[in-house]
PDB file of C-alpha atoms in Angstrom:
ATOM      1  CA  ASP U   1     -38.538 -34.017   5.790  1.00  0.00           C
ATOM      2  CA  ALA U   2     -39.165 -34.899   9.089  1.00  0.00           C
ATOM      3  CA  LYS U   3     -36.124 -36.144  10.997  1.00  0.00           C
ATOM      4  CA  THR U   4     -34.862 -37.049  14.984  1.00  0.00           C
ATOM      5  CA  THR U   5     -32.470 -35.565  17.161  1.00  0.00           C
ATOM      6  CA  GLN U   6     -30.488 -37.654  19.630  1.00  0.00           C
ATOM      7  CA  PRO U   7     -27.622 -36.629  22.060  1.00  0.00           C
ATOM      8  CA  ASN U   8     -24.322 -37.680  20.584  1.00  0.00           C
ATOM      9  CA  SER U   9     -23.270 -39.871  23.189  1.00  0.00           C
ATOM     10  CA  MET U  10     -24.480 -40.713  27.172  1.00  0.00           C
ATOM     11  CA  GLU U  11     -23.360 -42.566  30.051  1.00  0.00           C
ATOM     12  CA  SER U  12     -24.782 -45.113  32.662  1.00  0.00           C
ATOM     13  CA  ASN U  13     -23.695 -47.304  35.125  1.00  0.00           C
ATOM     14  CA  GLU U  14     -24.266 -50.994  34.923  1.00  0.00           C
ATOM     15  CA  GLU U  15     -27.919 -52.372  36.582  1.00  0.00           C
ATOM     16  CA  GLU U  16     -29.139 -48.771  36.458  1.00  0.00           C
ATOM     17  CA  PRO U  17     -31.992 -47.789  34.287  1.00  0.00           C
ATOM     18  CA  VAL U  18     -30.981 -45.366  30.815  1.00  0.00           C
ATOM     19  CA  HIS U  19     -33.688 -42.954  29.279  1.00  0.00           C
ATOM     20  CA  LEU U  20     -32.574 -42.341  25.674  1.00  0.00           C
ATOM     21  CA  PRO U  21     -34.299 -39.227  24.588  1.00  0.00           C
ATOM     22  CA  CYS U  22     -35.110 -38.492  21.098  1.00  0.00           C
ATOM     23  CA  ASN U  23     -36.915 -35.792  19.869  1.00  0.00           C
ATOM     24  CA  HIS U  24     -39.280 -35.517  16.955  1.00  0.00           C
ATOM     25  CA  SER U  25     -40.819 -32.307  16.494  1.00  0.00           C
ATOM     26  CA  THR U  26     -42.238 -32.545  12.837  1.00  0.00           C
ATOM     27  CA  ILE U  27     -43.572 -35.985  12.742  1.00  0.00           C
ATOM     28  CA  SER U  28     -46.891 -36.730  11.325  1.00  0.00           C
ATOM     29  CA  GLY U  29     -49.778 -38.245  12.041  1.00  0.00           C
ATOM     30  CA  THR U  30     -49.045 -41.724  10.466  1.00  0.00           C
ATOM     31  CA  ASP U  31     -45.531 -41.770  11.308  1.00  0.00           C
ATOM     32  CA  TYR U  32     -43.981 -44.612  13.464  1.00  0.00           C
ATOM     33  CA  ILE U  33     -41.506 -44.066  16.005  1.00  0.00           C
ATOM     34  CA  HIS U  34     -38.738 -47.631  15.747  1.00  0.00           C
ATOM     35  CA  TRP U  35     -36.079 -48.031  17.880  1.00  0.00           C
ATOM     36  CA  TYR U  36     -32.928 -49.856  16.712  1.00  0.00           C
ATOM     37  CA  ARG U  37     -29.708 -50.175  18.149  1.00  0.00           C
ATOM     38  CA  GLN U  38     -26.246 -51.388  16.914  1.00  0.00           C
ATOM     39  CA  LEU U  39     -23.839 -53.276  19.029  1.00  0.00           C
ATOM     40  CA  PRO U  40     -19.866 -53.053  17.938  1.00  0.00           C
ATOM     41  CA  SER U  41     -19.254 -54.537  14.624  1.00  0.00           C
ATOM     42  CA  GLN U  42     -21.997 -55.989  14.238  1.00  0.00           C
ATOM     43  CA  GLY U  43     -25.604 -54.983  11.902  1.00  0.00           C
ATOM     44  CA  PRO U  44     -28.569 -52.795  13.232  1.00  0.00           C
ATOM     45  CA  GLU U  45     -30.731 -54.496  15.283  1.00  0.00           C
ATOM     46  CA  TYR U  46     -34.492 -54.293  16.299  1.00  0.00           C
ATOM     47  CA  VAL U  47     -35.577 -52.730  19.560  1.00  0.00           C
ATOM     48  CA  ILE U  48     -39.124 -51.737  19.970  1.00  0.00           C
ATOM     49  CA  HIS U  49     -41.641 -49.523  18.073  1.00  0.00           C
ATOM     50  CA  GLY U  50     -44.633 -47.254  18.964  1.00  0.00           C
ATOM     51  CA  LEU U  51     -47.292 -45.042  17.567  1.00  0.00           C
ATOM     52  CA  THR U  52     -49.106 -42.956  20.565  1.00  0.00           C
ATOM     53  CA  SER U  53     -49.037 -45.219  23.412  1.00  0.00           C
ATOM     54  CA  ASN U  54     -46.276 -46.433  25.719  1.00  0.00           C
ATOM     55  CA  VAL U  55     -44.880 -50.070  24.305  1.00  0.00           C
ATOM     56  CA  ASN U  56     -43.237 -52.504  26.346  1.00  0.00           C
ATOM     57  CA  ASN U  57     -40.988 -55.623  25.598  1.00  0.00           C
ATOM     58  CA  ARG U  58     -38.343 -57.858  26.649  1.00  0.00           C
ATOM     59  CA  MET U  59     -35.351 -55.423  25.711  1.00  0.00           C
ATOM     60  CA  ALA U  60     -36.908 -52.033  26.317  1.00  0.00           C
ATOM     61  CA  SER U  61     -40.023 -49.529  27.188  1.00  0.00           C
ATOM     62  CA  LEU U  62     -40.912 -46.760  24.739  1.00  0.00           C
ATOM     63  CA  ALA U  63     -42.652 -43.903  26.526  1.00  0.00           C
ATOM     64  CA  ILE U  64     -44.092 -41.236  23.820  1.00  0.00           C
ATOM     65  CA  ALA U  65     -44.931 -37.643  24.729  1.00  0.00           C
ATOM     66  CA  GLU U  66     -48.650 -36.941  24.762  1.00  0.00           C
ATOM     67  CA  ASP U  67     -47.884 -34.778  21.628  1.00  0.00           C
ATOM     68  CA  ARG U  68     -45.905 -37.370  19.556  1.00  0.00           C
ATOM     69  CA  LYS U  69     -43.373 -34.865  19.455  1.00  0.00           C
ATOM     70  CA  SER U  70     -40.547 -36.704  21.549  1.00  0.00           C
ATOM     71  CA  SER U  71     -39.735 -39.884  22.910  1.00  0.00           C
ATOM     72  CA  THR U  72     -37.717 -41.934  25.070  1.00  0.00           C
ATOM     73  CA  LEU U  73     -36.271 -45.308  25.027  1.00  0.00           C
ATOM     74  CA  ILE U  74     -36.139 -47.153  28.318  1.00  0.00           C
ATOM     75  CA  LEU U  75     -33.603 -49.522  29.312  1.00  0.00           C
ATOM     76  CA  HIS U  76     -34.948 -50.520  33.211  1.00  0.00           C
ATOM     77  CA  ARG U  77     -31.604 -52.193  34.191  1.00  0.00           C
ATOM     78  CA  ALA U  78     -28.628 -51.156  31.941  1.00  0.00           C
ATOM     79  CA  THR U  79     -25.629 -54.094  31.538  1.00  0.00           C
ATOM     80  CA  LEU U  80     -22.452 -54.246  29.692  1.00  0.00           C
ATOM     81  CA  ARG U  81     -24.055 -55.560  26.698  1.00  0.00           C
ATOM     82  CA  ASP U  82     -26.138 -52.598  26.129  1.00  0.00           C
ATOM     83  CA  ALA U  83     -23.588 -50.566  25.474  1.00  0.00           C
ATOM     84  CA  ALA U  84     -24.440 -49.732  21.689  1.00  0.00           C
ATOM     85  CA  VAL U  85     -25.488 -46.830  19.312  1.00  0.00           C
ATOM     86  CA  TYR U  86     -29.048 -46.532  20.001  1.00  0.00           C
ATOM     87  CA  TYR U  87     -30.855 -45.257  16.558  1.00  0.00           C
ATOM     88  CA  CYS U  88     -34.765 -43.302  16.539  1.00  0.00           C
ATOM     89  CA  ILE U  89     -35.968 -43.498  13.868  1.00  0.00           C
ATOM     90  CA  LEU U  90     -39.328 -42.340  12.113  1.00  0.00           C
ATOM     91  CA  GLY U  91     -41.314 -45.359   9.854  1.00  0.00           C
ATOM     92  CA  ARG U  92     -43.109 -43.023   7.379  1.00  0.00           C
ATOM     93  CA  TYR U  93     -46.701 -44.960   6.012  1.00  0.00           C
ATOM     94  CA  ALA U  94     -47.789 -43.159   3.750  1.00  0.00           C
ATOM     95  CA  GLY U  95     -49.318 -45.616   1.276  1.00  0.00           C
ATOM     96  CA  ASN U  96     -47.000 -47.315  -1.185  1.00  0.00           C
ATOM     97  CA  ASN U  97     -44.070 -44.304  -0.654  1.00  0.00           C
ATOM     98  CA  ARG U  98     -42.574 -46.412   2.874  1.00  0.00           C
ATOM     99  CA  LYS U  99     -39.613 -45.174   4.185  1.00  0.00           C
ATOM    100  CA  LEU U 100     -37.723 -45.020   7.477  1.00  0.00           C
ATOM    101  CA  ILE U 101     -35.813 -41.591   8.121  1.00  0.00           C
ATOM    102  CA  TRP U 102     -33.002 -42.593  10.403  1.00  0.00           C
ATOM    103  CA  GLY U 103     -31.402 -40.277  12.681  1.00  0.00           C
ATOM    104  CA  LEU U 104     -27.705 -40.105  13.799  1.00  0.00           C
ATOM    105  CA  GLY U 105     -28.231 -42.625  16.802  1.00  0.00           C
ATOM    106  CA  THR U 106     -26.662 -42.067  20.598  1.00  0.00           C
ATOM    107  CA  SER U 107     -23.849 -43.902  21.566  1.00  0.00           C
ATOM    108  CA  LEU U 108     -24.322 -45.512  24.923  1.00  0.00           C
ATOM    109  CA  ALA U 109     -21.519 -46.127  26.963  1.00  0.00           C
ATOM    110  CA  VAL U 110     -22.302 -48.319  30.178  1.00  0.00           C
ATOM    111  CA  ASN U 111     -19.837 -48.411  33.613  1.00  0.00           C
ATOM    112  CA  PRO U 112     -18.908 -51.213  35.272  1.00  0.00           C
TER     113      PRO U 112
ATOM    114  CA  ASP O   1     -28.055 -70.688  11.152  1.00  0.00           C
ATOM    115  CA  THR O   2     -27.639 -67.017  10.546  1.00  0.00           C
ATOM    116  CA  ALA O   3     -30.382 -65.311   9.321  1.00  0.00           C
ATOM    117  CA  VAL O   4     -29.205 -63.443   6.901  1.00  0.00           C
ATOM    118  CA  SER O   5     -25.133 -63.374   6.171  1.00  0.00           C
ATOM    119  CA  GLN O   6     -22.975 -61.226   3.672  1.00  0.00           C
ATOM    120  CA  THR O   7     -20.068 -62.053   2.257  1.00  0.00           C
ATOM    121  CA  PRO O   8     -17.137 -61.518   2.593  1.00  0.00           C
ATOM    122  CA  LYS O   9     -16.967 -59.158   5.679  1.00  0.00           C
ATOM    123  CA  TYR O  10     -13.963 -57.569   4.434  1.00  0.00           C
ATOM    124  CA  LEU O  11     -13.242 -56.044   0.826  1.00  0.00           C
ATOM    125  CA  VAL O  12      -9.808 -53.995   0.313  1.00  0.00           C
ATOM    126  CA  THR O  13      -9.578 -53.030  -3.300  1.00  0.00           C
ATOM    127  CA  GLN O  14      -7.993 -50.554  -5.839  1.00  0.00           C
ATOM    128  CA  MET O  15      -9.517 -47.681  -7.308  1.00  0.00           C
ATOM    129  CA  GLY O  16     -11.260 -48.255 -10.554  1.00  0.00           C
ATOM    130  CA  ASN O  17     -11.624 -52.333 -10.023  1.00  0.00           C
ATOM    131  CA  ASP O  18     -15.441 -53.570  -9.939  1.00  0.00           C
ATOM    132  CA  LYS O  19     -16.838 -55.679  -7.367  1.00  0.00           C
ATOM    133  CA  SER O  20     -19.127 -57.782  -5.568  1.00  0.00           C
ATOM    134  CA  ILE O  21     -20.976 -58.197  -2.326  1.00  0.00           C
ATOM    135  CA  LYS O  22     -23.475 -61.072  -1.902  1.00  0.00           C
ATOM    136  CA  CYS O  23     -26.374 -61.514   0.649  1.00  0.00           C
ATOM    137  CA  GLU O  24     -28.452 -63.872   1.490  1.00  0.00           C
ATOM    138  CA  GLN O  25     -31.336 -64.350   3.970  1.00  0.00           C
ATOM    139  CA  ASN O  26     -33.125 -67.656   5.339  1.00  0.00           C
ATOM    140  CA  LEU O  27     -35.964 -66.085   6.939  1.00  0.00           C
ATOM    141  CA  GLY O  28     -38.638 -66.575   4.038  1.00  0.00           C
ATOM    142  CA  HIS O  29     -39.057 -62.902   3.765  1.00  0.00           C
ATOM    143  CA  ASP O  30     -40.234 -61.448   0.938  1.00  0.00           C
ATOM    144  CA  THR O  31     -37.812 -58.054   0.832  1.00  0.00           C
ATOM    145  CA  MET O  32     -34.466 -57.340   0.906  1.00  0.00           C
ATOM    146  CA  TYR O  33     -32.155 -53.841   1.384  1.00  0.00           C
ATOM    147  CA  TRP O  34     -28.923 -52.323   0.542  1.00  0.00           C
ATOM    148  CA  TYR O  35     -27.656 -50.104   3.282  1.00  0.00           C
ATOM    149  CA  LYS O  36     -24.163 -47.792   3.376  1.00  0.00           C
ATOM    150  CA  GLN O  37     -22.677 -46.536   6.824  1.00  0.00           C
ATOM    151  CA  ASP O  38     -20.965 -43.919   6.552  1.00  0.00           C
ATOM    152  CA  SER O  39     -17.344 -43.201   8.946  1.00  0.00           C
ATOM    153  CA  LYS O  40     -19.671 -40.774  10.814  1.00  0.00           C
ATOM    154  CA  LYS O  41     -22.304 -43.830  11.394  1.00  0.00           C
ATOM    155  CA  PHE O  42     -25.380 -42.682   9.402  1.00  0.00           C
ATOM    156  CA  LEU O  43     -27.131 -45.156   7.805  1.00  0.00           C
ATOM    157  CA  LYS O  44     -28.625 -44.340   4.707  1.00  0.00           C
ATOM    158  CA  ILE O  45     -30.606 -47.005   1.873  1.00  0.00           C
ATOM    159  CA  MET O  46     -29.420 -47.468  -0.864  1.00  0.00           C
ATOM    160  CA  PHE O  47     -31.846 -49.746  -2.729  1.00  0.00           C
ATOM    161  CA  SER O  48     -35.421 -52.786  -1.913  1.00  0.00           C
ATOM    162  CA  TYR O  49     -36.482 -55.423  -3.510  1.00  0.00           C
ATOM    163  CA  ASN O  50     -39.752 -57.343  -2.882  1.00  0.00           C
ATOM    164  CA  ASN O  51     -40.244 -60.761  -4.520  1.00  0.00           C
ATOM    165  CA  LYS O  52     -37.309 -59.803  -7.249  1.00  0.00           C
ATOM    166  CA  GLU O  53     -38.628 -56.501  -8.230  1.00  0.00           C
ATOM    167  CA  LEU O  54     -36.919 -52.846  -7.267  1.00  0.00           C
ATOM    168  CA  ILE O  55     -39.165 -50.961  -4.876  1.00  0.00           C
ATOM    169  CA  ILE O  56     -36.994 -48.644  -3.770  1.00  0.00           C
ATOM    170  CA  ASN O  57     -33.595 -46.836  -5.968  1.00  0.00           C
ATOM    171  CA  GLU O  58     -32.449 -43.978  -3.656  1.00  0.00           C
ATOM    172  CA  THR O  59     -29.609 -41.590  -5.036  1.00  0.00           C
ATOM    173  CA  VAL O  60     -27.051 -43.742  -6.053  1.00  0.00           C
ATOM    174  CA  PRO O  61     -24.365 -43.423  -8.637  1.00  0.00           C
ATOM    175  CA  ASN O  62     -24.933 -45.615 -11.174  1.00  0.00           C
ATOM    176  CA  ARG O  63     -21.960 -47.381 -10.532  1.00  0.00           C
ATOM    177  CA  PHE O  64     -23.885 -49.554  -8.385  1.00  0.00           C
ATOM    178  CA  SER O  65     -25.990 -52.210  -9.166  1.00  0.00           C
ATOM    179  CA  PRO O  66     -28.132 -54.629  -7.533  1.00  0.00           C
ATOM    180  CA  LYS O  67     -29.439 -57.908  -8.590  1.00  0.00           C
ATOM    181  CA  SER O  68     -32.088 -60.454  -7.188  1.00  0.00           C
ATOM    182  CA  PRO O  69     -31.651 -63.558  -8.507  1.00  0.00           C
ATOM    183  CA  ASP O  70     -34.437 -65.090  -6.464  1.00  0.00           C
ATOM    184  CA  LYS O  71     -36.205 -63.055  -3.163  1.00  0.00           C
ATOM    185  CA  ALA O  72     -33.315 -64.960  -0.787  1.00  0.00           C
ATOM    186  CA  HIS O  73     -30.912 -63.296  -2.290  1.00  0.00           C
ATOM    187  CA  LEU O  74     -29.533 -59.279  -3.522  1.00  0.00           C
ATOM    188  CA  ASN O  75     -26.437 -58.971  -4.239  1.00  0.00           C
ATOM    189  CA  LEU O  76     -24.387 -55.167  -5.184  1.00  0.00           C
ATOM    190  CA  HIS O  77     -22.200 -54.941  -7.640  1.00  0.00           C
ATOM    191  CA  ILE O  78     -20.172 -51.499  -7.775  1.00  0.00           C
ATOM    192  CA  ASN O  79     -18.336 -50.985 -10.879  1.00  0.00           C
ATOM    193  CA  SER O  80     -15.305 -48.562 -11.221  1.00  0.00           C
ATOM    194  CA  LEU O  81     -14.769 -48.072  -7.244  1.00  0.00           C
ATOM    195  CA  GLU O  82     -13.824 -44.867  -5.916  1.00  0.00           C
ATOM    196  CA  LEU O  83     -12.554 -43.588  -2.567  1.00  0.00           C
ATOM    197  CA  GLY O  84     -16.095 -42.158  -1.556  1.00  0.00           C
ATOM    198  CA  ASP O  85     -17.046 -45.719  -2.023  1.00  0.00           C
ATOM    199  CA  SER O  86     -14.935 -47.312   1.565  1.00  0.00           C
ATOM    200  CA  ALA O  87     -17.597 -47.938   3.682  1.00  0.00           C
ATOM    201  CA  VAL O  88     -19.698 -50.287   5.594  1.00  0.00           C
ATOM    202  CA  TYR O  89     -22.431 -52.223   3.373  1.00  0.00           C
ATOM    203  CA  PHE O  90     -25.284 -53.471   5.544  1.00  0.00           C
ATOM    204  CA  CYS O  91     -27.796 -56.070   4.063  1.00  0.00           C
ATOM    205  CA  ALA O  92     -31.159 -56.366   5.431  1.00  0.00           C
ATOM    206  CA  SER O  93     -34.723 -57.778   4.931  1.00  0.00           C
ATOM    207  CA  SER O  94     -38.225 -57.746   6.240  1.00  0.00           C
ATOM    208  CA  LEU O  95     -41.021 -59.363   5.769  1.00  0.00           C
ATOM    209  CA  GLY O  96     -43.035 -57.138   3.387  1.00  0.00           C
ATOM    210  CA  ARG O  97     -42.720 -53.727   3.774  1.00  0.00           C
ATOM    211  CA  ILE O  98     -39.700 -51.164   4.527  1.00  0.00           C
ATOM    212  CA  THR O  99     -41.581 -50.548   7.943  1.00  0.00           C
ATOM    213  CA  ASP O 100     -41.798 -53.931   8.639  1.00  0.00           C
ATOM    214  CA  THR O 101     -38.801 -55.150  11.311  1.00  0.00           C
ATOM    215  CA  GLN O 102     -35.897 -54.964   9.205  1.00  0.00           C
ATOM    216  CA  TYR O 103     -33.201 -57.595  10.134  1.00  0.00           C
ATOM    217  CA  PHE O 104     -29.309 -56.903   9.114  1.00  0.00           C
ATOM    218  CA  GLY O 105     -26.552 -58.812   8.193  1.00  0.00           C
ATOM    219  CA  PRO O 106     -23.479 -58.643   9.762  1.00  0.00           C
ATOM    220  CA  GLY O 107     -21.713 -55.730   7.017  1.00  0.00           C
ATOM    221  CA  THR O 108     -19.246 -55.914   5.159  1.00  0.00           C
ATOM    222  CA  ARG O 109     -16.420 -53.320   5.527  1.00  0.00           C
ATOM    223  CA  LEU O 110     -15.177 -51.962   1.979  1.00  0.00           C
ATOM    224  CA  THR O 111     -12.010 -50.459   1.578  1.00  0.00           C
ATOM    225  CA  VAL O 112     -10.750 -48.876  -1.271  1.00  0.00           C
ATOM    226  CA  LEU O 113      -7.259 -47.519  -2.158  1.00  0.00           C
TER     227      LEU O 113
END
């Protein structure tokens, strides 16, 4: 089964950009890349997703490598509220057998 | 106006007991899920229902039985609780399929003593 690999933890300073990497070297052609984050003591929440092209929304940007074997979630200006575990997930869209393949996540600490 | 709610938030019980966790969503979504998050924060899907029909049933002991009385509710009943069942259980919902954006509840922390 395809899987994602992320660093266990990262640290950033407030108001600086953060680049969270994810490797998914066994991604298949129809797999989407999803990112969710989990704030302390809360359920995960959707951040962003994409297939091939880079994506932007109000929360973050997603940069996808040309070969799709890796991607980077970019938080443009980290705030203390962005301290969370960030999950890089493959969304498998093969017919009726759809699934999300969750990774172990990166725990992001944001320093004031 | 909570989108996905779960009760109870905390559940402490003895081995061998039977317990239930309730989940409700007011988003009008067709699909609901139960996930288990262990102490290492790994999130694993257990079940998924679409319009009250079971569509995902991962390898879960048959002591766990989901029940969906209507598409806004998905309850999880656990028989004969074991120590290894201690975890945080999350309910989630999505408009349609699992790859649609999922909205998660706040979680239920189950501790089996």
